mmCIF file of C-alpha atoms and ligand atoms in Angstrom:
data_model
loop_
_atom_site.group_PDB
_atom_site.id
_atom_site.type_symbol
_atom_site.label_atom_id
_atom_site.label_comp_id
_atom_site.label_asym_id
_atom_site.label_seq_id
_atom_site.Cartn_x
_atom_site.Cartn_y
_atom_site.Cartn_z
ATOM 1 C CA UNK K 30 -1.617 30.164 -2.738
ATOM 2 C CA UNK K 31 -2.834 28.786 0.543
ATOM 3 C CA UNK K 32 -2.404 30.942 3.628
ATOM 4 C CA UNK K 33 -1.311 29.465 6.988
ATOM 5 C CA UNK K 34 -4.740 30.255 8.447
ATOM 6 C CA UNK K 35 -6.555 28.536 5.549
ATOM 7 C CA UNK K 36 -4.225 25.578 6.035
ATOM 8 C CA UNK K 37 -4.955 25.549 9.764
ATOM 9 C CA UNK K 38 -8.684 25.468 8.970
ATOM 10 C CA UNK K 39 -8.162 22.586 6.509
ATOM 11 C CA UNK K 40 -5.875 20.539 8.787
ATOM 12 C CA UNK K 41 -7.547 21.076 12.134
ATOM 13 C CA UNK K 42 -9.446 17.775 11.887
ATOM 14 C CA UNK K 43 -6.316 15.791 11.042
ATOM 15 C CA UNK K 44 -5.470 13.357 13.762
ATOM 16 C CA UNK K 45 -1.896 12.241 14.229
ATOM 17 C CA UNK K 46 -3.263 9.960 16.961
ATOM 18 C CA UNK K 47 -1.345 11.924 19.555
ATOM 19 C CA UNK K 48 -2.484 15.314 20.892
ATOM 20 C CA UNK K 49 1.143 16.498 21.055
ATOM 21 C CA UNK K 50 1.441 16.075 17.302
ATOM 22 C CA UNK K 51 -1.657 18.068 16.283
ATOM 23 C CA UNK K 52 -1.588 20.694 13.530
ATOM 24 C CA UNK K 53 -1.019 23.962 15.368
ATOM 25 C CA UNK K 54 -0.964 27.408 13.736
ATOM 26 C CA UNK K 55 2.814 27.365 14.167
ATOM 27 C CA UNK K 56 3.105 24.121 12.221
ATOM 28 C CA UNK K 57 0.828 25.470 9.484
ATOM 29 C CA UNK K 58 3.003 28.603 9.195
ATOM 30 C CA UNK K 59 6.009 26.347 8.717
ATOM 31 C CA UNK K 60 4.532 24.036 6.071
ATOM 32 C CA UNK K 61 2.429 26.561 4.080
ATOM 33 C CA UNK K 62 5.436 27.832 2.016
ATOM 34 C CA UNK K 63 6.480 24.225 1.240
ATOM 35 C CA UNK K 64 2.944 23.279 0.185
ATOM 36 C CA UNK K 65 2.654 26.401 -1.974
ATOM 37 C CA UNK K 66 5.982 25.661 -3.662
ATOM 38 C CA UNK K 67 4.838 22.107 -4.499
ATOM 39 C CA UNK K 68 1.479 23.318 -5.859
ATOM 40 C CA UNK K 69 3.325 25.837 -8.047
ATOM 41 C CA UNK K 70 5.794 23.212 -9.357
ATOM 42 C CA UNK K 71 2.979 20.736 -9.994
ATOM 43 C CA UNK K 72 1.216 23.242 -12.236
ATOM 44 C CA UNK K 73 4.384 24.321 -14.005
ATOM 45 C CA UNK K 74 5.422 20.727 -14.787
ATOM 46 C CA UNK K 75 1.961 19.189 -15.313
ATOM 47 C CA UNK K 76 2.783 16.692 -12.585
ATOM 48 C CA UNK K 77 0.449 14.388 -10.699
ATOM 49 C CA UNK K 78 1.179 13.369 -7.108
ATOM 50 C CA UNK K 79 0.079 9.923 -5.925
ATOM 51 C CA UNK K 80 0.368 8.943 -2.279
ATOM 52 C CA UNK K 81 -0.325 5.815 -0.282
ATOM 53 C CA UNK K 82 -2.526 6.147 2.837
ATOM 54 C CA UNK K 83 0.483 5.462 5.085
ATOM 55 C CA UNK K 84 2.391 8.634 4.194
ATOM 56 C CA UNK K 85 2.385 11.739 6.366
ATOM 57 C CA UNK K 86 -0.834 13.842 6.421
ATOM 58 C CA UNK K 87 1.247 16.870 5.258
ATOM 59 C CA UNK K 88 1.409 15.048 1.916
ATOM 60 C CA UNK K 89 -2.040 13.414 1.943
ATOM 61 C CA UNK K 90 -3.997 16.590 2.675
ATOM 62 C CA UNK K 91 -1.486 19.171 1.492
ATOM 63 C CA UNK K 92 -0.355 18.151 -2.002
ATOM 64 C CA UNK K 93 -1.547 14.699 -3.151
ATOM 65 C CA UNK K 94 -3.916 14.417 -6.115
ATOM 66 C CA UNK K 95 -4.871 10.819 -5.288
ATOM 67 C CA UNK K 96 -4.491 8.771 -2.107
ATOM 68 C CA UNK K 97 -5.210 5.062 -1.856
ATOM 69 C CA UNK K 98 -3.963 1.480 -1.828
ATOM 70 C CA UNK K 99 -1.424 -0.109 -4.135
ATOM 71 C CA UNK K 100 -4.015 -1.438 -6.601
ATOM 72 C CA UNK K 101 -5.978 1.807 -6.907
ATOM 73 C CA UNK K 102 -2.859 3.930 -7.278
ATOM 74 C CA UNK K 103 -1.338 1.598 -9.884
ATOM 75 C CA UNK K 104 -4.517 1.917 -11.942
ATOM 76 C CA UNK K 105 -4.661 5.691 -11.583
ATOM 77 C CA UNK K 106 -0.969 5.979 -12.488
ATOM 78 C CA UNK K 107 -1.539 3.871 -15.586
ATOM 79 C CA UNK K 108 -4.594 5.805 -16.834
ATOM 80 C CA UNK K 109 -3.598 9.360 -15.830
ATOM 81 C CA UNK K 110 -2.893 11.745 -18.719
ATOM 82 C CA UNK K 111 -0.007 13.469 -16.850
ATOM 83 C CA UNK K 112 3.524 13.279 -18.327
ATOM 84 C CA UNK K 113 5.157 13.416 -14.931
ATOM 85 C CA UNK K 114 4.113 11.315 -11.931
ATOM 86 C CA UNK K 115 5.609 11.913 -8.519
ATOM 87 C CA UNK K 116 4.914 8.997 -6.207
ATOM 88 C CA UNK K 117 5.978 9.640 -2.607
ATOM 89 C CA UNK K 118 5.387 6.187 -1.078
ATOM 90 C CA UNK K 119 7.748 3.233 -1.554
ATOM 91 C CA UNK K 120 9.963 2.264 -4.481
ATOM 92 C CA UNK K 121 7.966 -0.718 -5.773
ATOM 93 C CA UNK K 122 4.830 1.444 -6.127
ATOM 94 C CA UNK K 123 6.629 4.023 -8.284
ATOM 95 C CA UNK K 124 8.239 1.202 -10.295
ATOM 96 C CA UNK K 125 4.803 -0.325 -10.895
ATOM 97 C CA UNK K 126 3.532 2.891 -12.507
ATOM 98 C CA UNK K 127 6.633 3.057 -14.718
ATOM 99 C CA UNK K 128 6.104 -0.561 -15.823
ATOM 100 C CA UNK K 129 2.472 0.176 -16.691
ATOM 101 C CA UNK K 130 3.212 3.521 -18.415
ATOM 102 C CA UNK K 131 6.811 3.459 -19.669
ATOM 103 C CA UNK K 132 6.316 6.683 -21.665
ATOM 104 C CA UNK K 133 5.750 8.695 -18.453
ATOM 105 C CA UNK K 134 8.474 10.110 -16.244
ATOM 106 C CA UNK K 135 7.977 8.586 -12.809
ATOM 107 C CA UNK K 136 9.749 9.992 -9.786
ATOM 108 C CA UNK K 137 10.200 8.390 -6.379
ATOM 109 C CA UNK K 138 11.245 11.209 -4.047
ATOM 110 C CA UNK K 139 11.696 8.885 -1.061
ATOM 111 C CA UNK K 140 15.280 8.749 0.180
ATOM 112 C CA UNK K 141 14.496 5.410 1.860
ATOM 113 C CA UNK K 142 11.928 3.767 -0.397
ATOM 114 C CA UNK K 143 12.474 0.172 0.703
ATOM 115 C CA UNK K 144 9.885 -2.264 2.001
ATOM 116 C CA UNK K 145 10.677 -5.290 4.138
ATOM 117 C CA UNK K 146 8.776 -7.513 1.687
ATOM 118 C CA UNK K 147 10.163 -6.109 -1.577
ATOM 119 C CA UNK K 148 13.687 -6.237 -0.126
ATOM 120 C CA UNK K 149 13.372 -9.873 0.947
ATOM 121 C CA UNK K 150 13.754 -11.509 -2.465
ATOM 122 C CA UNK K 151 15.808 -10.947 -5.638
ATOM 123 C CA UNK K 152 15.253 -12.162 -9.217
ATOM 124 C CA UNK K 153 18.071 -14.743 -8.927
ATOM 125 C CA UNK K 154 16.219 -16.439 -6.058
ATOM 126 C CA UNK K 155 13.007 -16.597 -8.107
ATOM 127 C CA UNK K 156 14.923 -18.204 -10.988
ATOM 128 C CA UNK K 157 16.283 -20.868 -8.604
ATOM 129 C CA UNK K 158 12.817 -21.510 -7.184
ATOM 130 C CA UNK K 159 11.352 -21.879 -10.667
ATOM 131 C CA UNK K 160 13.917 -24.577 -11.426
ATOM 132 C CA UNK K 161 12.968 -26.351 -8.215
ATOM 133 C CA UNK K 162 9.195 -26.046 -8.789
ATOM 134 C CA UNK K 163 8.745 -26.160 -12.586
ATOM 135 C CA UNK K 164 5.053 -27.160 -12.402
ATOM 136 C CA UNK K 165 3.993 -24.255 -10.148
ATOM 137 C CA UNK K 166 2.450 -20.963 -11.255
ATOM 138 C CA UNK K 167 4.510 -18.178 -9.696
ATOM 139 C CA UNK K 168 2.304 -15.506 -8.134
ATOM 140 C CA UNK K 169 3.995 -12.431 -6.727
ATOM 141 C CA UNK K 170 2.655 -9.758 -4.407
ATOM 142 C CA UNK K 171 2.888 -6.239 -5.847
ATOM 143 C CA UNK K 172 5.373 -5.527 -3.023
ATOM 144 C CA UNK K 173 8.272 -6.786 -5.180
ATOM 145 C CA UNK K 174 10.866 -5.163 -7.426
ATOM 146 C CA UNK K 175 10.409 -4.936 -11.202
ATOM 147 C CA UNK K 176 13.042 -7.647 -11.749
ATOM 148 C CA UNK K 177 11.190 -10.057 -9.434
ATOM 149 C CA UNK K 178 7.887 -9.342 -11.217
ATOM 150 C CA UNK K 179 9.669 -10.060 -14.511
ATOM 151 C CA UNK K 180 10.349 -13.644 -13.322
ATOM 152 C CA UNK K 181 6.764 -14.303 -12.148
ATOM 153 C CA UNK K 182 3.538 -15.237 -13.933
ATOM 154 C CA UNK K 183 0.859 -13.145 -12.201
ATOM 155 C CA UNK K 184 0.948 -10.228 -9.784
ATOM 156 C CA UNK K 185 -1.630 -9.629 -7.026
ATOM 157 C CA UNK K 186 -2.324 -6.988 -4.388
ATOM 158 C CA UNK K 187 -3.936 -7.262 -0.973
ATOM 159 C CA UNK K 188 -7.264 -6.280 -2.571
ATOM 160 C CA UNK K 189 -7.429 -9.172 -5.048
ATOM 161 C CA UNK K 190 -5.073 -11.956 -3.870
ATOM 162 C CA UNK K 191 -7.884 -14.401 -3.002
ATOM 163 C CA UNK K 192 -9.945 -13.704 -6.100
ATOM 164 C CA UNK K 193 -6.924 -14.068 -8.434
ATOM 165 C CA UNK K 194 -5.456 -17.238 -6.908
ATOM 166 C CA UNK K 195 -8.934 -18.764 -7.106
ATOM 167 C CA UNK K 196 -9.249 -17.841 -10.806
ATOM 168 C CA UNK K 197 -5.788 -19.000 -11.918
ATOM 169 C CA UNK K 198 -6.362 -22.344 -13.684
ATOM 170 C CA UNK K 199 -3.412 -24.065 -11.958
ATOM 171 C CA UNK K 200 -3.844 -25.688 -8.530
ATOM 172 C CA UNK K 201 -0.116 -25.552 -7.783
ATOM 173 C CA UNK K 202 0.889 -22.051 -6.740
ATOM 174 C CA UNK K 203 4.185 -20.643 -5.491
ATOM 175 C CA UNK K 204 3.359 -17.381 -3.710
ATOM 176 C CA UNK K 205 6.074 -14.850 -2.903
ATOM 177 C CA UNK K 206 7.433 -13.060 -0.967
ATOM 178 C CA UNK K 207 4.796 -12.725 1.819
ATOM 179 C CA UNK K 208 4.608 -16.020 3.692
ATOM 180 C CA UNK K 209 1.755 -14.789 5.910
ATOM 181 C CA UNK K 210 -0.360 -13.528 3.012
ATOM 182 C CA UNK K 211 0.200 -16.842 1.208
ATOM 183 C CA UNK K 212 -0.950 -18.798 4.276
ATOM 184 C CA UNK K 213 -3.956 -16.501 4.692
ATOM 185 C CA UNK K 214 -4.894 -16.985 1.034
ATOM 186 C CA UNK K 215 -4.714 -20.758 1.456
ATOM 187 C CA UNK K 216 -6.919 -20.702 4.592
ATOM 188 C CA UNK K 217 -9.476 -18.265 3.171
ATOM 189 C CA UNK K 218 -9.726 -20.255 -0.075
ATOM 190 C CA UNK K 219 -10.169 -23.493 1.875
ATOM 191 C CA UNK K 220 -13.112 -21.880 3.670
ATOM 192 C CA UNK K 221 -14.650 -21.310 0.227
ATOM 193 C CA UNK K 222 -14.049 -24.952 -0.680
ATOM 194 C CA UNK K 223 -11.084 -24.187 -2.970
ATOM 195 C CA UNK K 224 -8.130 -26.464 -2.234
ATOM 196 C CA UNK K 225 -4.880 -25.466 -3.941
ATOM 197 C CA UNK K 226 -1.330 -26.266 -3.042
ATOM 198 C CA UNK K 227 0.192 -22.882 -2.076
ATOM 199 C CA UNK K 228 3.913 -22.892 -1.339
ATOM 200 C CA UNK K 229 5.334 -19.727 0.193
ATOM 201 C CA UNK K 230 8.588 -17.806 0.431
ATOM 202 C CA UNK K 231 9.638 -16.685 3.955
ATOM 203 C CA UNK K 232 9.190 -12.873 3.625
ATOM 204 C CA UNK K 233 7.106 -10.785 6.039
ATOM 205 C CA UNK K 234 6.037 -7.178 6.540
ATOM 206 C CA UNK K 235 7.792 -5.965 9.690
ATOM 207 C CA UNK K 236 4.782 -3.742 10.564
ATOM 208 C CA UNK K 237 1.924 -6.220 10.171
ATOM 209 C CA UNK K 238 3.638 -9.272 11.642
ATOM 210 C CA UNK K 239 3.692 -7.456 14.997
ATOM 211 C CA UNK K 240 -0.079 -7.672 15.609
ATOM 212 C CA UNK K 241 -1.050 -10.589 17.831
ATOM 213 C CA UNK K 242 -4.226 -12.565 18.357
ATOM 214 C CA UNK K 243 -4.161 -11.963 22.145
ATOM 215 C CA UNK K 244 -4.701 -8.235 21.711
ATOM 216 C CA UNK K 245 -7.835 -8.937 19.661
ATOM 217 C CA UNK K 246 -9.172 -11.109 22.512
ATOM 218 C CA UNK K 247 -8.418 -8.273 24.935
ATOM 219 C CA UNK K 248 -10.215 -5.660 22.821
ATOM 220 C CA UNK K 249 -13.202 -7.964 22.319
ATOM 221 C CA UNK K 250 -13.414 -8.634 26.057
ATOM 222 C CA UNK K 251 -13.701 -4.866 26.630
ATOM 223 C CA UNK K 252 -15.839 -4.066 23.554
ATOM 224 C CA UNK K 253 -18.284 -6.880 22.857
ATOM 225 C CA UNK K 254 -19.572 -5.333 19.610
ATOM 226 C CA UNK K 255 -16.168 -4.396 18.135
ATOM 227 C CA UNK K 256 -15.627 -5.089 14.434
ATOM 228 C CA UNK K 257 -12.040 -6.169 13.702
ATOM 229 C CA UNK K 258 -10.492 -5.409 10.296
ATOM 230 C CA UNK K 259 -7.140 -6.979 9.402
ATOM 231 C CA UNK K 260 -4.735 -6.558 6.505
ATOM 232 C CA UNK K 261 -3.797 -9.894 4.862
ATOM 233 C CA UNK K 262 -0.120 -9.236 5.727
ATOM 234 C CA UNK K 263 -1.035 -10.059 9.375
ATOM 235 C CA UNK K 264 -0.416 -13.490 10.915
ATOM 236 C CA UNK K 265 -2.996 -16.235 10.120
ATOM 237 C CA UNK K 266 -4.060 -16.463 13.792
ATOM 238 C CA UNK K 267 -4.843 -12.721 13.682
ATOM 239 C CA UNK K 268 -6.681 -12.954 10.359
ATOM 240 C CA UNK K 269 -8.691 -15.926 11.713
ATOM 241 C CA UNK K 270 -10.116 -13.657 14.434
ATOM 242 C CA UNK K 271 -10.944 -10.746 12.107
ATOM 243 C CA UNK K 272 -14.406 -9.889 10.813
ATOM 244 C CA UNK K 273 -13.072 -8.292 7.629
ATOM 245 C CA UNK K 274 -9.828 -8.959 5.719
ATOM 246 C CA UNK K 275 -8.779 -6.565 2.989
ATOM 247 C CA UNK K 276 -6.518 -3.920 1.556
ATOM 248 C CA UNK K 277 -6.093 -0.543 3.211
ATOM 249 C CA UNK K 278 -8.709 1.029 0.907
ATOM 250 C CA UNK K 279 -11.139 -1.862 1.408
ATOM 251 C CA UNK K 280 -10.823 -1.415 5.196
ATOM 252 C CA UNK K 281 -11.263 2.336 4.882
ATOM 253 C CA UNK K 282 -14.349 1.989 2.643
ATOM 254 C CA UNK K 283 -15.910 -0.536 5.021
ATOM 255 C CA UNK K 284 -15.599 1.860 7.979
ATOM 256 C CA UNK K 285 -16.774 4.874 5.929
ATOM 257 C CA UNK K 286 -19.918 2.980 4.904
ATOM 258 C CA UNK K 287 -20.708 1.841 8.447
ATOM 259 C CA UNK K 288 -19.396 4.806 10.422
ATOM 260 C CA UNK K 289 -22.806 5.616 11.885
ATOM 261 C CA UNK K 290 -22.924 2.315 13.785
ATOM 262 C CA UNK K 291 -22.148 3.063 17.375
ATOM 263 C CA UNK K 292 -19.457 0.409 17.776
ATOM 264 C CA UNK K 293 -15.650 0.386 17.663
ATOM 265 C CA UNK K 294 -13.810 -0.478 14.449
ATOM 266 C CA UNK K 295 -10.424 -2.055 15.229
ATOM 267 C CA UNK K 296 -7.875 -1.578 12.448
ATOM 268 C CA UNK K 297 -4.943 -3.976 12.252
ATOM 269 C CA UNK K 298 -2.719 -2.109 9.843
ATOM 270 C CA UNK K 299 -0.305 0.819 9.795
ATOM 271 C CA UNK K 300 -1.695 3.781 11.747
ATOM 272 C CA UNK K 301 -2.099 5.961 8.625
ATOM 273 C CA UNK K 302 -5.480 4.378 7.867
ATOM 274 C CA UNK K 303 -6.862 5.158 11.348
ATOM 275 C CA UNK K 304 -5.522 8.688 11.013
ATOM 276 C CA UNK K 305 -7.284 9.134 7.643
ATOM 277 C CA UNK K 306 -10.531 7.797 9.088
ATOM 278 C CA UNK K 307 -10.389 10.243 11.998
ATOM 279 C CA UNK K 308 -10.464 13.012 9.373
ATOM 280 C CA UNK K 309 -12.679 11.445 6.716
ATOM 281 C CA UNK K 310 -15.153 9.410 8.782
ATOM 282 C CA UNK K 311 -15.583 11.621 11.853
ATOM 283 C CA UNK K 312 -18.580 9.632 13.129
ATOM 284 C CA UNK K 313 -16.655 6.344 13.324
ATOM 285 C CA UNK K 314 -15.203 5.076 16.592
ATOM 286 C CA UNK K 315 -11.825 3.818 15.394
ATOM 287 C CA UNK K 316 -9.231 1.916 17.407
ATOM 288 C CA UNK K 317 -6.024 1.949 15.356
ATOM 289 C CA UNK K 318 -2.571 0.488 15.800
ATOM 290 C CA UNK K 319 0.347 2.696 16.806
ATOM 291 C CA UNK K 320 2.785 1.161 14.318
ATOM 292 C CA UNK K 321 4.224 3.229 11.487
ATOM 293 C CA UNK K 322 6.024 2.043 8.357
ATOM 294 C CA UNK K 323 9.442 3.699 8.476
ATOM 295 C CA UNK K 324 9.787 3.439 4.712
ATOM 296 C CA UNK K 325 6.533 5.236 3.899
ATOM 297 C CA UNK K 326 7.205 7.790 6.627
ATOM 298 C CA UNK K 327 10.562 8.776 5.089
ATOM 299 C CA UNK K 328 8.671 10.892 2.557
ATOM 300 C CA UNK K 329 8.426 14.601 3.289
ATOM 301 C CA UNK K 330 7.361 17.855 1.670
ATOM 302 C CA UNK K 331 11.069 18.742 1.390
ATOM 303 C CA UNK K 332 11.907 15.584 -0.574
ATOM 304 C CA UNK K 333 8.970 16.227 -2.945
ATOM 305 C CA UNK K 334 10.203 19.792 -3.598
ATOM 306 C CA UNK K 335 13.698 18.501 -4.313
ATOM 307 C CA UNK K 336 12.352 15.827 -6.660
ATOM 308 C CA UNK K 337 10.163 18.312 -8.549
ATOM 309 C CA UNK K 338 12.829 21.021 -8.820
ATOM 310 C CA UNK K 339 15.714 18.835 -9.953
ATOM 311 C CA UNK K 340 15.403 15.119 -9.318
ATOM 312 C CA UNK K 341 18.538 13.129 -8.598
ATOM 313 C CA UNK K 342 19.086 10.286 -11.058
ATOM 314 C CA UNK K 343 18.366 7.806 -8.241
ATOM 315 C CA UNK K 344 14.886 9.349 -7.880
ATOM 316 C CA UNK K 345 13.951 8.865 -11.542
ATOM 317 C CA UNK K 346 12.645 5.366 -12.201
ATOM 318 C CA UNK K 347 14.510 3.646 -15.020
ATOM 319 C CA UNK K 348 13.900 -0.039 -15.789
ATOM 320 C CA UNK K 349 15.854 -2.037 -18.354
ATOM 321 C CA UNK K 350 13.570 -2.712 -21.361
ATOM 322 C CA UNK K 351 13.355 -6.534 -21.288
ATOM 323 C CA UNK K 352 12.738 -6.502 -17.510
ATOM 324 C CA UNK K 353 10.030 -3.874 -18.010
ATOM 325 C CA UNK K 354 8.365 -5.854 -20.789
ATOM 326 C CA UNK K 355 8.246 -9.105 -18.776
ATOM 327 C CA UNK K 356 7.141 -7.339 -15.576
ATOM 328 C CA UNK K 357 4.376 -5.653 -17.544
ATOM 329 C CA UNK K 358 2.997 -9.055 -18.676
ATOM 330 C CA UNK K 359 2.881 -10.142 -15.020
ATOM 331 C CA UNK K 360 1.049 -6.937 -13.993
ATOM 332 C CA UNK K 361 -1.352 -6.915 -16.949
ATOM 333 C CA UNK K 362 -2.401 -10.479 -16.024
ATOM 334 C CA UNK K 363 -3.376 -9.052 -12.630
ATOM 335 C CA UNK K 364 -5.728 -6.548 -14.298
ATOM 336 C CA UNK K 365 -7.082 -9.313 -16.523
ATOM 337 C CA UNK K 366 -8.036 -11.475 -13.510
ATOM 338 C CA UNK K 367 -9.073 -8.613 -11.220
ATOM 339 C CA UNK K 368 -11.321 -6.569 -13.464
HETATM 340 P P1 13P Q 420 -2.396 -1.956 0.300
HETATM 341 O O1 13P Q 420 -2.362 -2.226 -1.157
HETATM 342 O O2 13P Q 420 -3.462 -2.706 1.028
HETATM 343 O O3 13P Q 420 -2.464 -0.500 0.595
HETATM 344 O O4 13P Q 420 -1.055 -2.534 0.938
HETATM 345 C C1 13P Q 420 0.203 -2.056 0.634
HETATM 346 C C2 13P Q 420 1.126 -2.270 1.743
HETATM 347 O O5 13P Q 420 2.316 -2.126 1.590
HETATM 348 C C3 13P Q 420 0.571 -2.650 3.019
HETATM 349 O O6 13P Q 420 1.570 -2.763 3.953
HETATM 350 FE FE1 SF4 Q 421 6.339 -2.764 3.051
HETATM 351 FE FE2 SF4 Q 421 5.189 -3.353 5.376
HETATM 352 FE FE3 SF4 Q 421 5.843 -0.828 4.823
HETATM 353 FE FE4 SF4 Q 421 3.796 -2.018 3.548
HETATM 354 S S1 SF4 Q 421 3.929 -1.533 5.722
HETATM 355 S S2 SF4 Q 421 5.402 -0.776 2.605
HETATM 356 S S3 SF4 Q 421 4.582 -4.116 3.363
HETATM 357 S S4 SF4 Q 421 7.259 -2.559 5.073
#
């Protein structure tokens, strides 16, 4: 049992990047019973809660067992001994854990678990593309549905896209669905002297495509020693101006390691990462974006309670067996190339 005052003590360093949204005693009194109920249900059901860094701090600091990026959480979900995994993030992340550990019950409590990338392409479109480009190796971003993964050869995440495309023996790649990440991979590989044909599908992340190169110039003109970190879902002209390109966890680790340097770290990703750093790397001077992912932010303590008490059938991940088998080959190839 956590008391509202203990919660207040724990949450007082949490930054919601807006002083009007700070954790007050009143807010802690309101959420303490919800947090306690989740902790009780977790114990009773031997459940593990995984959460992406973009979800609300109520979840990250209140109830999650592990917080991270899509690669790290997929790996934890696969290895964890728990029978029940509750994954308040987005649908494709919960589906990924189910594909990797079909014997586990995986629950997605999010009432709006979409993702502008995962929703941009269906399996039928991949089948058509494969007919059109029979010589290409189909590489999909993890931000895809299970049925799209089932039609592709290798999966990647933002933490390993460059490394995996470089290692794949083929030099003809069809990358989907993130057009910007595909272009970034091509440019970054070219810089390393690796020249592959990389065709792309026209999907984008509605959060990351909003960052523009001009704002980086503006920040640099005001902060000469700023270090700019960009997610590979950003536009190529943004990535070209960044000092570091990586997944949300890679960005977070970079800032944690160098937090003592008295210089600003500019984070071009959803504001959840800057908010985590304000709590977990208090020495760092972080300039974060103000954009939130509406899909990740649809998760709440209330939806987790509902899902743990009596999940609706739409919250329990079920994947048809042949789709699951084929999607699992695509994902296991990712681990093969990444590890
Ligand atoms: P990460 O794997 O880098 O956390 O990215 C997932 C995502 O959806 C970013 O928008
Ligand atoms: Fe999808 Fe973009 Fe949200 Fe990530 S931030 S889950 S890519 S919509």
